[in-house]
PDB file of C-alpha atoms and ligand atoms in Angstrom:
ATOM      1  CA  UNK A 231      24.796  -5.014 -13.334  1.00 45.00           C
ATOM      2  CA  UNK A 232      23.982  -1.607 -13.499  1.00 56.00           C
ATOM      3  CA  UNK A 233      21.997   0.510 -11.050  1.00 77.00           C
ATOM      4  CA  UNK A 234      18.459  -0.912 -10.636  1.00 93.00           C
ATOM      5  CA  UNK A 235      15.303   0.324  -8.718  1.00 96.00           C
ATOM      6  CA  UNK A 236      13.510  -2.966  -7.925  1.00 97.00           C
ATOM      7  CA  UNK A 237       9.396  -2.460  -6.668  1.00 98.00           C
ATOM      8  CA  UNK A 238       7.956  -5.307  -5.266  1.00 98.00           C
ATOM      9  CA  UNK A 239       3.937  -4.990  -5.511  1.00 98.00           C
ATOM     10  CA  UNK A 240       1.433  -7.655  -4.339  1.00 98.00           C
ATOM     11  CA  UNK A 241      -1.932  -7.442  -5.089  1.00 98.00           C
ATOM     12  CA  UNK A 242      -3.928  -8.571  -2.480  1.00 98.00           C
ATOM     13  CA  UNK A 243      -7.245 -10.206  -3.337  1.00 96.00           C
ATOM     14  CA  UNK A 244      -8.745 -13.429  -2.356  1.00 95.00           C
ATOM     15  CA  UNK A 245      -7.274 -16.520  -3.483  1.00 92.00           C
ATOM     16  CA  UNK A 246      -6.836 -16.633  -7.583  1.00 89.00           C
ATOM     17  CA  UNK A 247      -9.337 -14.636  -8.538  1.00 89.00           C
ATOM     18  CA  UNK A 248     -12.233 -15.838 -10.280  1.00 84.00           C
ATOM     19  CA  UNK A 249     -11.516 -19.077  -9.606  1.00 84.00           C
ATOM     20  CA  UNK A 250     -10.644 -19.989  -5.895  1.00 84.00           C
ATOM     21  CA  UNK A 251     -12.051 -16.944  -3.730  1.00 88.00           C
ATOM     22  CA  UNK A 252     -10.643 -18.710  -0.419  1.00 91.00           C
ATOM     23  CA  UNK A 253      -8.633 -16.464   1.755  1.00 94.00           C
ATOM     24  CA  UNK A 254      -5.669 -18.227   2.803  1.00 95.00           C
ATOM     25  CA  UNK A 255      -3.568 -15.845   1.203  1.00 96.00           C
ATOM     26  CA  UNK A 256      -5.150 -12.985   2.966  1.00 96.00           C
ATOM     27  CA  UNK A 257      -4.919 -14.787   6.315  1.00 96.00           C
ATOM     28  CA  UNK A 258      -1.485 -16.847   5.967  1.00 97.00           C
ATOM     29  CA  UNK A 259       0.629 -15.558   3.313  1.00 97.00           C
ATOM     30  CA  UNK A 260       0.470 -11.346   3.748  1.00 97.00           C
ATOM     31  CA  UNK A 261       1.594 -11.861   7.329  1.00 97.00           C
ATOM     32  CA  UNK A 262       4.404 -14.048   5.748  1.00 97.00           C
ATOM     33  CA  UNK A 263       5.006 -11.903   3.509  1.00 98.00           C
ATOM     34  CA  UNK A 264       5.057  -8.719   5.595  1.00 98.00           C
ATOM     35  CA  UNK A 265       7.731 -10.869   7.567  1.00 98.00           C
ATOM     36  CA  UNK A 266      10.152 -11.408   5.089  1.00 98.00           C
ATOM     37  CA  UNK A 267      10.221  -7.608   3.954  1.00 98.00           C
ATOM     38  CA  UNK A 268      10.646  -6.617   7.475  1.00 97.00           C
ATOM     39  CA  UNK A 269      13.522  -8.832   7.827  1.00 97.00           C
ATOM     40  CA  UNK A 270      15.103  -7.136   4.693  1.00 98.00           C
ATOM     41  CA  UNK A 271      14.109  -4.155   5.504  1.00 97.00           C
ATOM     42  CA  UNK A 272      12.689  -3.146   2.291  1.00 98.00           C
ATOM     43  CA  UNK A 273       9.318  -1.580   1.262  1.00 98.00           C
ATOM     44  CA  UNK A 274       6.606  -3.313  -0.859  1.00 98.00           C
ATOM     45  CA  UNK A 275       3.523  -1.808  -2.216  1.00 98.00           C
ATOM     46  CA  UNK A 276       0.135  -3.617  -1.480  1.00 98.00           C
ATOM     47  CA  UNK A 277      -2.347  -2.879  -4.194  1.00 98.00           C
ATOM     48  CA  UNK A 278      -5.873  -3.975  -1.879  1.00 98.00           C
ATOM     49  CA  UNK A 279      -9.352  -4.629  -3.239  1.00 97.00           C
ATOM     50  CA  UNK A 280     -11.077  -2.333  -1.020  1.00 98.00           C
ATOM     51  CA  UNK A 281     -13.727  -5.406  -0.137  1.00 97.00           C
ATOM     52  CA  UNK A 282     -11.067  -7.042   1.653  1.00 97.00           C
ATOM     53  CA  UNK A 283      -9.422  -3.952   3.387  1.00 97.00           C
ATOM     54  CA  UNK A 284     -12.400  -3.898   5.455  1.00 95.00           C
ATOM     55  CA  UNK A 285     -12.390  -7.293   6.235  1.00 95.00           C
ATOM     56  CA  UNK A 286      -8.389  -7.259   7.056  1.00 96.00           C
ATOM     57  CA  UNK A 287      -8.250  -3.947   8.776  1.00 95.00           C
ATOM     58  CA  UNK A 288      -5.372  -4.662  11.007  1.00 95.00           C
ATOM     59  CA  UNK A 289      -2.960  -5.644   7.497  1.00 96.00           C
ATOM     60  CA  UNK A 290      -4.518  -2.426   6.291  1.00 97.00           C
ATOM     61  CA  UNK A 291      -2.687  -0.431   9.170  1.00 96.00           C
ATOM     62  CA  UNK A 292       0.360  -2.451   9.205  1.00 96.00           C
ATOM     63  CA  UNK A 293       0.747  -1.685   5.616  1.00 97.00           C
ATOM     64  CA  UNK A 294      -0.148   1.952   5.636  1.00 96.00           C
ATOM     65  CA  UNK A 295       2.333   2.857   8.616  1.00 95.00           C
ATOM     66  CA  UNK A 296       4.950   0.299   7.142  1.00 95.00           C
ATOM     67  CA  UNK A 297       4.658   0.092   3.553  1.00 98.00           C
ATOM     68  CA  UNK A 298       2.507   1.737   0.710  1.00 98.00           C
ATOM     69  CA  UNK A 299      -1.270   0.889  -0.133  1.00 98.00           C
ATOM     70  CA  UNK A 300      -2.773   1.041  -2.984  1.00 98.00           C
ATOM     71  CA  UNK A 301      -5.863   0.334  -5.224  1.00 98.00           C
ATOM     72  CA  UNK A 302      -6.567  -3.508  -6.617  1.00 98.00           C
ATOM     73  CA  UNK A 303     -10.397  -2.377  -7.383  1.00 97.00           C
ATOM     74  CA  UNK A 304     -13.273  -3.090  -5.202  1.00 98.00           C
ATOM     75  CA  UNK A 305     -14.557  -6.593  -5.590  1.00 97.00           C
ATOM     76  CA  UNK A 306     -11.499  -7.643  -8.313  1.00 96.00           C
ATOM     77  CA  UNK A 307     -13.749  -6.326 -11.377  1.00 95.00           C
ATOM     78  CA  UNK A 308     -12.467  -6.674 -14.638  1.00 96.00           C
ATOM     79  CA  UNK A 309     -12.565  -2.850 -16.039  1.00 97.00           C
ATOM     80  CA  UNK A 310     -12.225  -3.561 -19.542  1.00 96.00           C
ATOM     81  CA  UNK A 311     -15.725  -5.228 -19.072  1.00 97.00           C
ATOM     82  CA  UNK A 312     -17.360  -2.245 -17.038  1.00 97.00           C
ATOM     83  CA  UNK A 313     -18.259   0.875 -18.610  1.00 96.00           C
ATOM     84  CA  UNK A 314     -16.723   3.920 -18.056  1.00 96.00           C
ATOM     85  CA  UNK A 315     -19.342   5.146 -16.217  1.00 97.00           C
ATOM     86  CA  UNK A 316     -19.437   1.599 -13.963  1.00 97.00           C
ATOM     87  CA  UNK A 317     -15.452   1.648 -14.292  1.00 97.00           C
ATOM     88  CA  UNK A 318     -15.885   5.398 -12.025  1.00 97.00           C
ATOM     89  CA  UNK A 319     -17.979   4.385  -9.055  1.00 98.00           C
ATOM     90  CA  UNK A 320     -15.986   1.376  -8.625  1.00 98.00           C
ATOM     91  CA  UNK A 321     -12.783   3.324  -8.110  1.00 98.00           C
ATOM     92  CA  UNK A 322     -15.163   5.839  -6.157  1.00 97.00           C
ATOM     93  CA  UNK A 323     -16.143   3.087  -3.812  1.00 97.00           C
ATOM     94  CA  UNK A 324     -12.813   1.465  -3.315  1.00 98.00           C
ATOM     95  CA  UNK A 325     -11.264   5.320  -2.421  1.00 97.00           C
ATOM     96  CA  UNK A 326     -14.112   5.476   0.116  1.00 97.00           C
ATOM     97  CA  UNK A 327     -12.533   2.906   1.777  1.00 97.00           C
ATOM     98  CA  UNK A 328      -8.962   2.598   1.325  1.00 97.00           C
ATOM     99  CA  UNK A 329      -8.440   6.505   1.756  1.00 96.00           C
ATOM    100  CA  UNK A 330      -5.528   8.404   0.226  1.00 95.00           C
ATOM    101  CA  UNK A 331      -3.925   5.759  -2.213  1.00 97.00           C
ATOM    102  CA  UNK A 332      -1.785   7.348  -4.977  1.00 98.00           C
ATOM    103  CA  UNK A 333      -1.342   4.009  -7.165  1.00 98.00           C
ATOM    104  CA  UNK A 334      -2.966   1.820  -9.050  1.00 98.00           C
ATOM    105  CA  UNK A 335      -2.974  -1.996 -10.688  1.00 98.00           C
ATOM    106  CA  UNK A 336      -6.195  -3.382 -12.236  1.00 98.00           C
ATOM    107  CA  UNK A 337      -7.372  -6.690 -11.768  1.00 97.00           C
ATOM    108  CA  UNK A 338      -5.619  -9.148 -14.528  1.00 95.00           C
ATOM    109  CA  UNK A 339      -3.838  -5.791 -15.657  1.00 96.00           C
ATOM    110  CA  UNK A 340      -7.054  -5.155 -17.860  1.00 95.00           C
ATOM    111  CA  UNK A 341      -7.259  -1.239 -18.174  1.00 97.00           C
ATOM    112  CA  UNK A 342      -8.390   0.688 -20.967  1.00 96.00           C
ATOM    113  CA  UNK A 343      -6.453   3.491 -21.843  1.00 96.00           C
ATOM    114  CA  UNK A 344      -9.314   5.810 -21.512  1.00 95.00           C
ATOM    115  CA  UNK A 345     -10.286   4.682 -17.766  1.00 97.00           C
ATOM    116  CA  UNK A 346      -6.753   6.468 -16.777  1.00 97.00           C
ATOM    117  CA  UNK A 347      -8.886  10.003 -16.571  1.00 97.00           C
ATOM    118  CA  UNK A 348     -10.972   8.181 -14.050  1.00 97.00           C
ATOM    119  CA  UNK A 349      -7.605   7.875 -11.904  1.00 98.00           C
ATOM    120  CA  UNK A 350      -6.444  11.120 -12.239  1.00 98.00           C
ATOM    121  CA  UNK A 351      -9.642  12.449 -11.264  1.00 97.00           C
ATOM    122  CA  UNK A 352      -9.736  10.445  -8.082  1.00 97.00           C
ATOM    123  CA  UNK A 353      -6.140  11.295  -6.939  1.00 97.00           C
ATOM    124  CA  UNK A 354      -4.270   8.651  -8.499  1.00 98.00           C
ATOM    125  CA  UNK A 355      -0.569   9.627  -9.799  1.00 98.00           C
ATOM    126  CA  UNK A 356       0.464   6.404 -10.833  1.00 98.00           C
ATOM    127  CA  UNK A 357      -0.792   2.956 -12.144  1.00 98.00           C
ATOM    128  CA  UNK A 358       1.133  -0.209 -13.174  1.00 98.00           C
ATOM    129  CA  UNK A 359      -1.347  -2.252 -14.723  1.00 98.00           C
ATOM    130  CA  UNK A 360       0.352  -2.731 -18.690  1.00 97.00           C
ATOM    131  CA  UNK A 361       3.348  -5.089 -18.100  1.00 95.00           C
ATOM    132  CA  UNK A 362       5.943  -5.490 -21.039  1.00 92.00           C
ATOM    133  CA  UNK A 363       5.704  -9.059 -21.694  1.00 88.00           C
ATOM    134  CA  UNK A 364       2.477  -8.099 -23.023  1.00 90.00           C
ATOM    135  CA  UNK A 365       4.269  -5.635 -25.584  1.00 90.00           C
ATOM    136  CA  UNK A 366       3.760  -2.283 -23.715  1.00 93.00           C
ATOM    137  CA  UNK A 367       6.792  -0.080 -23.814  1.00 92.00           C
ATOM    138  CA  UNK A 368       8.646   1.978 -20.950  1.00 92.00           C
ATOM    139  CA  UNK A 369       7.424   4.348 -18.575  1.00 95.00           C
ATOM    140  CA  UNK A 370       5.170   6.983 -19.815  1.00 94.00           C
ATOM    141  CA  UNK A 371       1.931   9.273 -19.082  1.00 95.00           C
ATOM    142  CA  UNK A 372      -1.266   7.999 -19.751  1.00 96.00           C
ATOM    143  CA  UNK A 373      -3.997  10.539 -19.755  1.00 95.00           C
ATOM    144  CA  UNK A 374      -2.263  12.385 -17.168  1.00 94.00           C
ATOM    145  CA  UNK A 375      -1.541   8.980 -14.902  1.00 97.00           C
ATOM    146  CA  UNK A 376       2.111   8.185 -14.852  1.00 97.00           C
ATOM    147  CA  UNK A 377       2.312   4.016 -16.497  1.00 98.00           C
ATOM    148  CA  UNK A 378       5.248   2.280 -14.880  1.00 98.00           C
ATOM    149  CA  UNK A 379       4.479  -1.900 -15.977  1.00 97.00           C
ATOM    150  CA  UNK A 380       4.675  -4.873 -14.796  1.00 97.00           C
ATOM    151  CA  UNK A 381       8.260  -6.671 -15.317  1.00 95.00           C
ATOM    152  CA  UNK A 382       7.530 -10.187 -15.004  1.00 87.00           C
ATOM    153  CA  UNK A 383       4.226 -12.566 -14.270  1.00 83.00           C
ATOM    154  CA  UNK A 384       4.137 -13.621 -10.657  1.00 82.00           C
ATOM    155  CA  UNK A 385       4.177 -17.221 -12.512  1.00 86.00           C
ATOM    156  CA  UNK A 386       8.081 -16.133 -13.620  1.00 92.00           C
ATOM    157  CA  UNK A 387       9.193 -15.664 -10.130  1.00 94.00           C
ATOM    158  CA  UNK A 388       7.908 -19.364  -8.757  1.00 95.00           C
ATOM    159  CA  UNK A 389      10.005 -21.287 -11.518  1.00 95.00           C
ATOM    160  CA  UNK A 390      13.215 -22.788 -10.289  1.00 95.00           C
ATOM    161  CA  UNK A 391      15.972 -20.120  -9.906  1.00 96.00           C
ATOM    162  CA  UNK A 392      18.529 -21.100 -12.137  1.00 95.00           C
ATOM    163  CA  UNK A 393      15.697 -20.402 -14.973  1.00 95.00           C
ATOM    164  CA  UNK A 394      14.011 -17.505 -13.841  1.00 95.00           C
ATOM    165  CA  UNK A 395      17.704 -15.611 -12.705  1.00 95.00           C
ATOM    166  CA  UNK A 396      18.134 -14.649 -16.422  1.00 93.00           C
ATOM    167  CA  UNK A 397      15.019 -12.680 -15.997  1.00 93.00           C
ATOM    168  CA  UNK A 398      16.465 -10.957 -13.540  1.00 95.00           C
ATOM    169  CA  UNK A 399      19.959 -10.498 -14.646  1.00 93.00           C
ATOM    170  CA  UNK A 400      18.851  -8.384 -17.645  1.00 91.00           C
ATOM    171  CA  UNK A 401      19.359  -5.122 -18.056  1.00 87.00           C
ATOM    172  CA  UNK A 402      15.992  -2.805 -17.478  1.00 90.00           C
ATOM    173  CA  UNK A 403      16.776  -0.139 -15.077  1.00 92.00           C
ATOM    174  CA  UNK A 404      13.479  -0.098 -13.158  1.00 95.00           C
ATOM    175  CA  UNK A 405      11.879  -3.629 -12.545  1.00 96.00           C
ATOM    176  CA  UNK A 406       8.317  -4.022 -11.055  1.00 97.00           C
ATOM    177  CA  UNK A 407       7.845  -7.415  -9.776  1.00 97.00           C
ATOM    178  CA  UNK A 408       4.556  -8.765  -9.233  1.00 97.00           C
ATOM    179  CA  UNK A 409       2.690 -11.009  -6.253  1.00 97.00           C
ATOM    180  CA  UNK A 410       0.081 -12.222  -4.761  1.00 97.00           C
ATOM    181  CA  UNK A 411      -0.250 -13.406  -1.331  1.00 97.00           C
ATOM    182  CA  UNK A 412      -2.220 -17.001  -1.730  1.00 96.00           C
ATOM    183  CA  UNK A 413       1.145 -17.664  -3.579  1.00 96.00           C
ATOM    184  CA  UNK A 414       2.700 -17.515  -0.347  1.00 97.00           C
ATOM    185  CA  UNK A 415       0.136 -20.689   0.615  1.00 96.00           C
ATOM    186  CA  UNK A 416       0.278 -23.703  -0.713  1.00 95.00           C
ATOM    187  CA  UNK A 417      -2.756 -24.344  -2.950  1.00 91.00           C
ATOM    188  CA  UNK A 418      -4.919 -26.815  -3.643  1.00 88.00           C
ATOM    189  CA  UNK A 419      -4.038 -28.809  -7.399  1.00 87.00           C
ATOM    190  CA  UNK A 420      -6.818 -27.866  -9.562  1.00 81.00           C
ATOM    191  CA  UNK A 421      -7.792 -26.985 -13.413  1.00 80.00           C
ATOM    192  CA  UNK A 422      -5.389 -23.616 -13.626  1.00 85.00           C
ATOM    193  CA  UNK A 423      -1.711 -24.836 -12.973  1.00 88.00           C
ATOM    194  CA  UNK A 424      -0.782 -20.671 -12.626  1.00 88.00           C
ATOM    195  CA  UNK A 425      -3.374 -20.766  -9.350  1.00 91.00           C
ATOM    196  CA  UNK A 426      -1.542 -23.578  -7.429  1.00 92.00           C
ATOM    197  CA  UNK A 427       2.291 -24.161  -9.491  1.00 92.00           C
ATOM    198  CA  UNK A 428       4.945 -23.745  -7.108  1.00 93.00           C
ATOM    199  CA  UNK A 429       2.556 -21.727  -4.476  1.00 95.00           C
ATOM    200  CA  UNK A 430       3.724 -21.971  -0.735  1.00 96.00           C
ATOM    201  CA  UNK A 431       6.974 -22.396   1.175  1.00 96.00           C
ATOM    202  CA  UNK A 432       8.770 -22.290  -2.182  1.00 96.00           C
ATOM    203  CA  UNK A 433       7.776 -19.299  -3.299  1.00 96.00           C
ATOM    204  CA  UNK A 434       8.278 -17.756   0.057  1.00 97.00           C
ATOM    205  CA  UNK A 435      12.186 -19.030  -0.634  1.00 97.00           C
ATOM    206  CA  UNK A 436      12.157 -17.677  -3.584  1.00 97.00           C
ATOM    207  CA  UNK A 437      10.706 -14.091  -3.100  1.00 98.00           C
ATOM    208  CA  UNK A 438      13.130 -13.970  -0.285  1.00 98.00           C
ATOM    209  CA  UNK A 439      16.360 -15.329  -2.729  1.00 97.00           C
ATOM    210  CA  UNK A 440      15.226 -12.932  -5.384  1.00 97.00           C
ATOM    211  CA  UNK A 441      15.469  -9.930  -2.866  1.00 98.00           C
ATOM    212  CA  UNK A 442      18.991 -11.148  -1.472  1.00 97.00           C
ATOM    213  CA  UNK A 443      20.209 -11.343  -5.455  1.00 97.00           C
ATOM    214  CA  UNK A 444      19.245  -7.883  -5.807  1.00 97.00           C
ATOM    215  CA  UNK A 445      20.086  -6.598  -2.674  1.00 96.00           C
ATOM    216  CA  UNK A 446      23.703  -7.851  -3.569  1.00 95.00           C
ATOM    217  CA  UNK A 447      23.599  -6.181  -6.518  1.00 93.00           C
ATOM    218  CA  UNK A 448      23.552  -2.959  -4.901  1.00 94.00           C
ATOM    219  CA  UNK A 449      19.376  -2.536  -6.424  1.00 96.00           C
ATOM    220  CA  UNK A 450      17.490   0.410  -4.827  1.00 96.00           C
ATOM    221  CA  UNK A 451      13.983  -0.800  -3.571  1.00 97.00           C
ATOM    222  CA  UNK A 452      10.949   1.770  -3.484  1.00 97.00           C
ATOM    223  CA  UNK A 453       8.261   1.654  -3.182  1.00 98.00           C
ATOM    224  CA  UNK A 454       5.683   2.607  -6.180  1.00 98.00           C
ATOM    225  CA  UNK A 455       4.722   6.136  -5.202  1.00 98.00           C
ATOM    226  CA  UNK A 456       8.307   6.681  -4.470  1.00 97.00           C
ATOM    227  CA  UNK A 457       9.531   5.877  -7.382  1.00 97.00           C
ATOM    228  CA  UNK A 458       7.316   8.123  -8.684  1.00 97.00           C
ATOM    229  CA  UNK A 459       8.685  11.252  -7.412  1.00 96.00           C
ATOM    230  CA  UNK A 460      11.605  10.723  -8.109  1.00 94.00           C
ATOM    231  CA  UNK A 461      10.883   9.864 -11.802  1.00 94.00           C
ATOM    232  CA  UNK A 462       9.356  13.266 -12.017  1.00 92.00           C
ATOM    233  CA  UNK A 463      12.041  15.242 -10.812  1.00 91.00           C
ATOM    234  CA  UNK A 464      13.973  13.440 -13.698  1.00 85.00           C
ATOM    235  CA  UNK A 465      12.982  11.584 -16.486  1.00 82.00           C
ATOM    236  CA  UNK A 466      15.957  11.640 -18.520  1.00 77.00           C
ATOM    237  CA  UNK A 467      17.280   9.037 -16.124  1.00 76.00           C
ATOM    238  CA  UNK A 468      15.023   6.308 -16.905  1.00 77.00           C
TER     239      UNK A 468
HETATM  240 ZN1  LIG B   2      -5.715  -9.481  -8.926  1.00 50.59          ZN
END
């Protein structure tokens, strides 16, 4: 394989958004998860809905001294259904809280091209809420905010390894994997098989097999601000 940068990103919310709102993951799974990274010794970045970082303080630190945080929205709103006016104080609001954040994911990586200006203004250098199994293309600039998507569905990385390996023996140079932490917790069976398939212990084993295979590939993890400097300094790389 050639040389990879890997980013692993959760985005920490209550459990499956709109549909759950428990906060098992918040409570169980982030500490597991915070756990396994320490014991690889490799950084993540933790997109938070500000709501929640208020509530979960203590995470808030741990992640801020140990990893990177960034912005998941306030209240998981979808922004393609706020105006761009409603779209701005909601970032505004979730900055108040969560501080200096330089990176961004919307909730169900819903962002309208045009909301990117609202990022820039607030301080945002970089956002990874397209994802190309939804047909967007490489890394580029969006209205001044530097678009580095989504490499797989967090659904991908809970199916049996022998299936979901080929996904990660292919050849992109930079891959963003995606999480959440309720899939860290083993949820309750109900109407949306991607809220509760394969959630808990096994995905827990998995996340922590994926970042052995890549480790033992010789992958580079950063985390997604990181990555982001370094892109700048040279594009022609990627
Ligand atoms: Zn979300």
């Amino acid at each position: 394989m050639n040389w990879v940068i890997v980013i692993l990103t959760f985005d920490v919310e209550p459990d499956c958004p709109p549909f759950l709102w428990s906060e098992r993951g918040l409570k169980e799974g982030l500490p597991r998860i915070l756990e396994l990274l320490d014991k690889h010794e490799v950084p993540g970045t933790f997109f938070f809905t500000a709501k929640w970082a208020e509530r979960y303080q203590e995470l808030v630190d741990e992640i801020r001294e140990r990893h990177e945080l960034g912005c998941h929205g306030y209240a998981h709103e979808r922004f393609d259904k706020l105006s761009l006016k409603e779209a701005e104080s909601v970032i505004e609001k979730a900055k108040k809280v969560l501080g200096d954040v330089k990176s961004f994911r919307a909730p169900n990586l819903k962002l309208p091209l045009e909301y990117y200006k609202i990022l820039k203004d607030n301080g945002f250098l970089v956002d990874s809420s397209k994802a190309l199994h939804k047909g967007w293309k490489g890394i580029r600039e969006v209205n001044g905010v530097l678009e580095v998507p989504v490499y797989t569905t967090s659904l991908v990385t809970r199916l049996p390894w022998r299936i979901q390996l080929r996904w990660h023996k292919k050849n992109n140079r930079v891959k963003v994997l995606m999480f959440h932490p309720w899939e860290f917790v083993k949820m309750p069976i109900n109407h949306r098989p991607d809220c509760w398939f394969g959630t808990g212990k096994k995905a827990l084993d998995l996340l922590d097999k994926i970042i052995g295979f890549y480790k033992s590939q010789g992958a580079e993890f950063l985390t997604l601000v990181d990555f982001y400097h370094i892109y700048v300094k040279n594009k022609d790389l990627y």
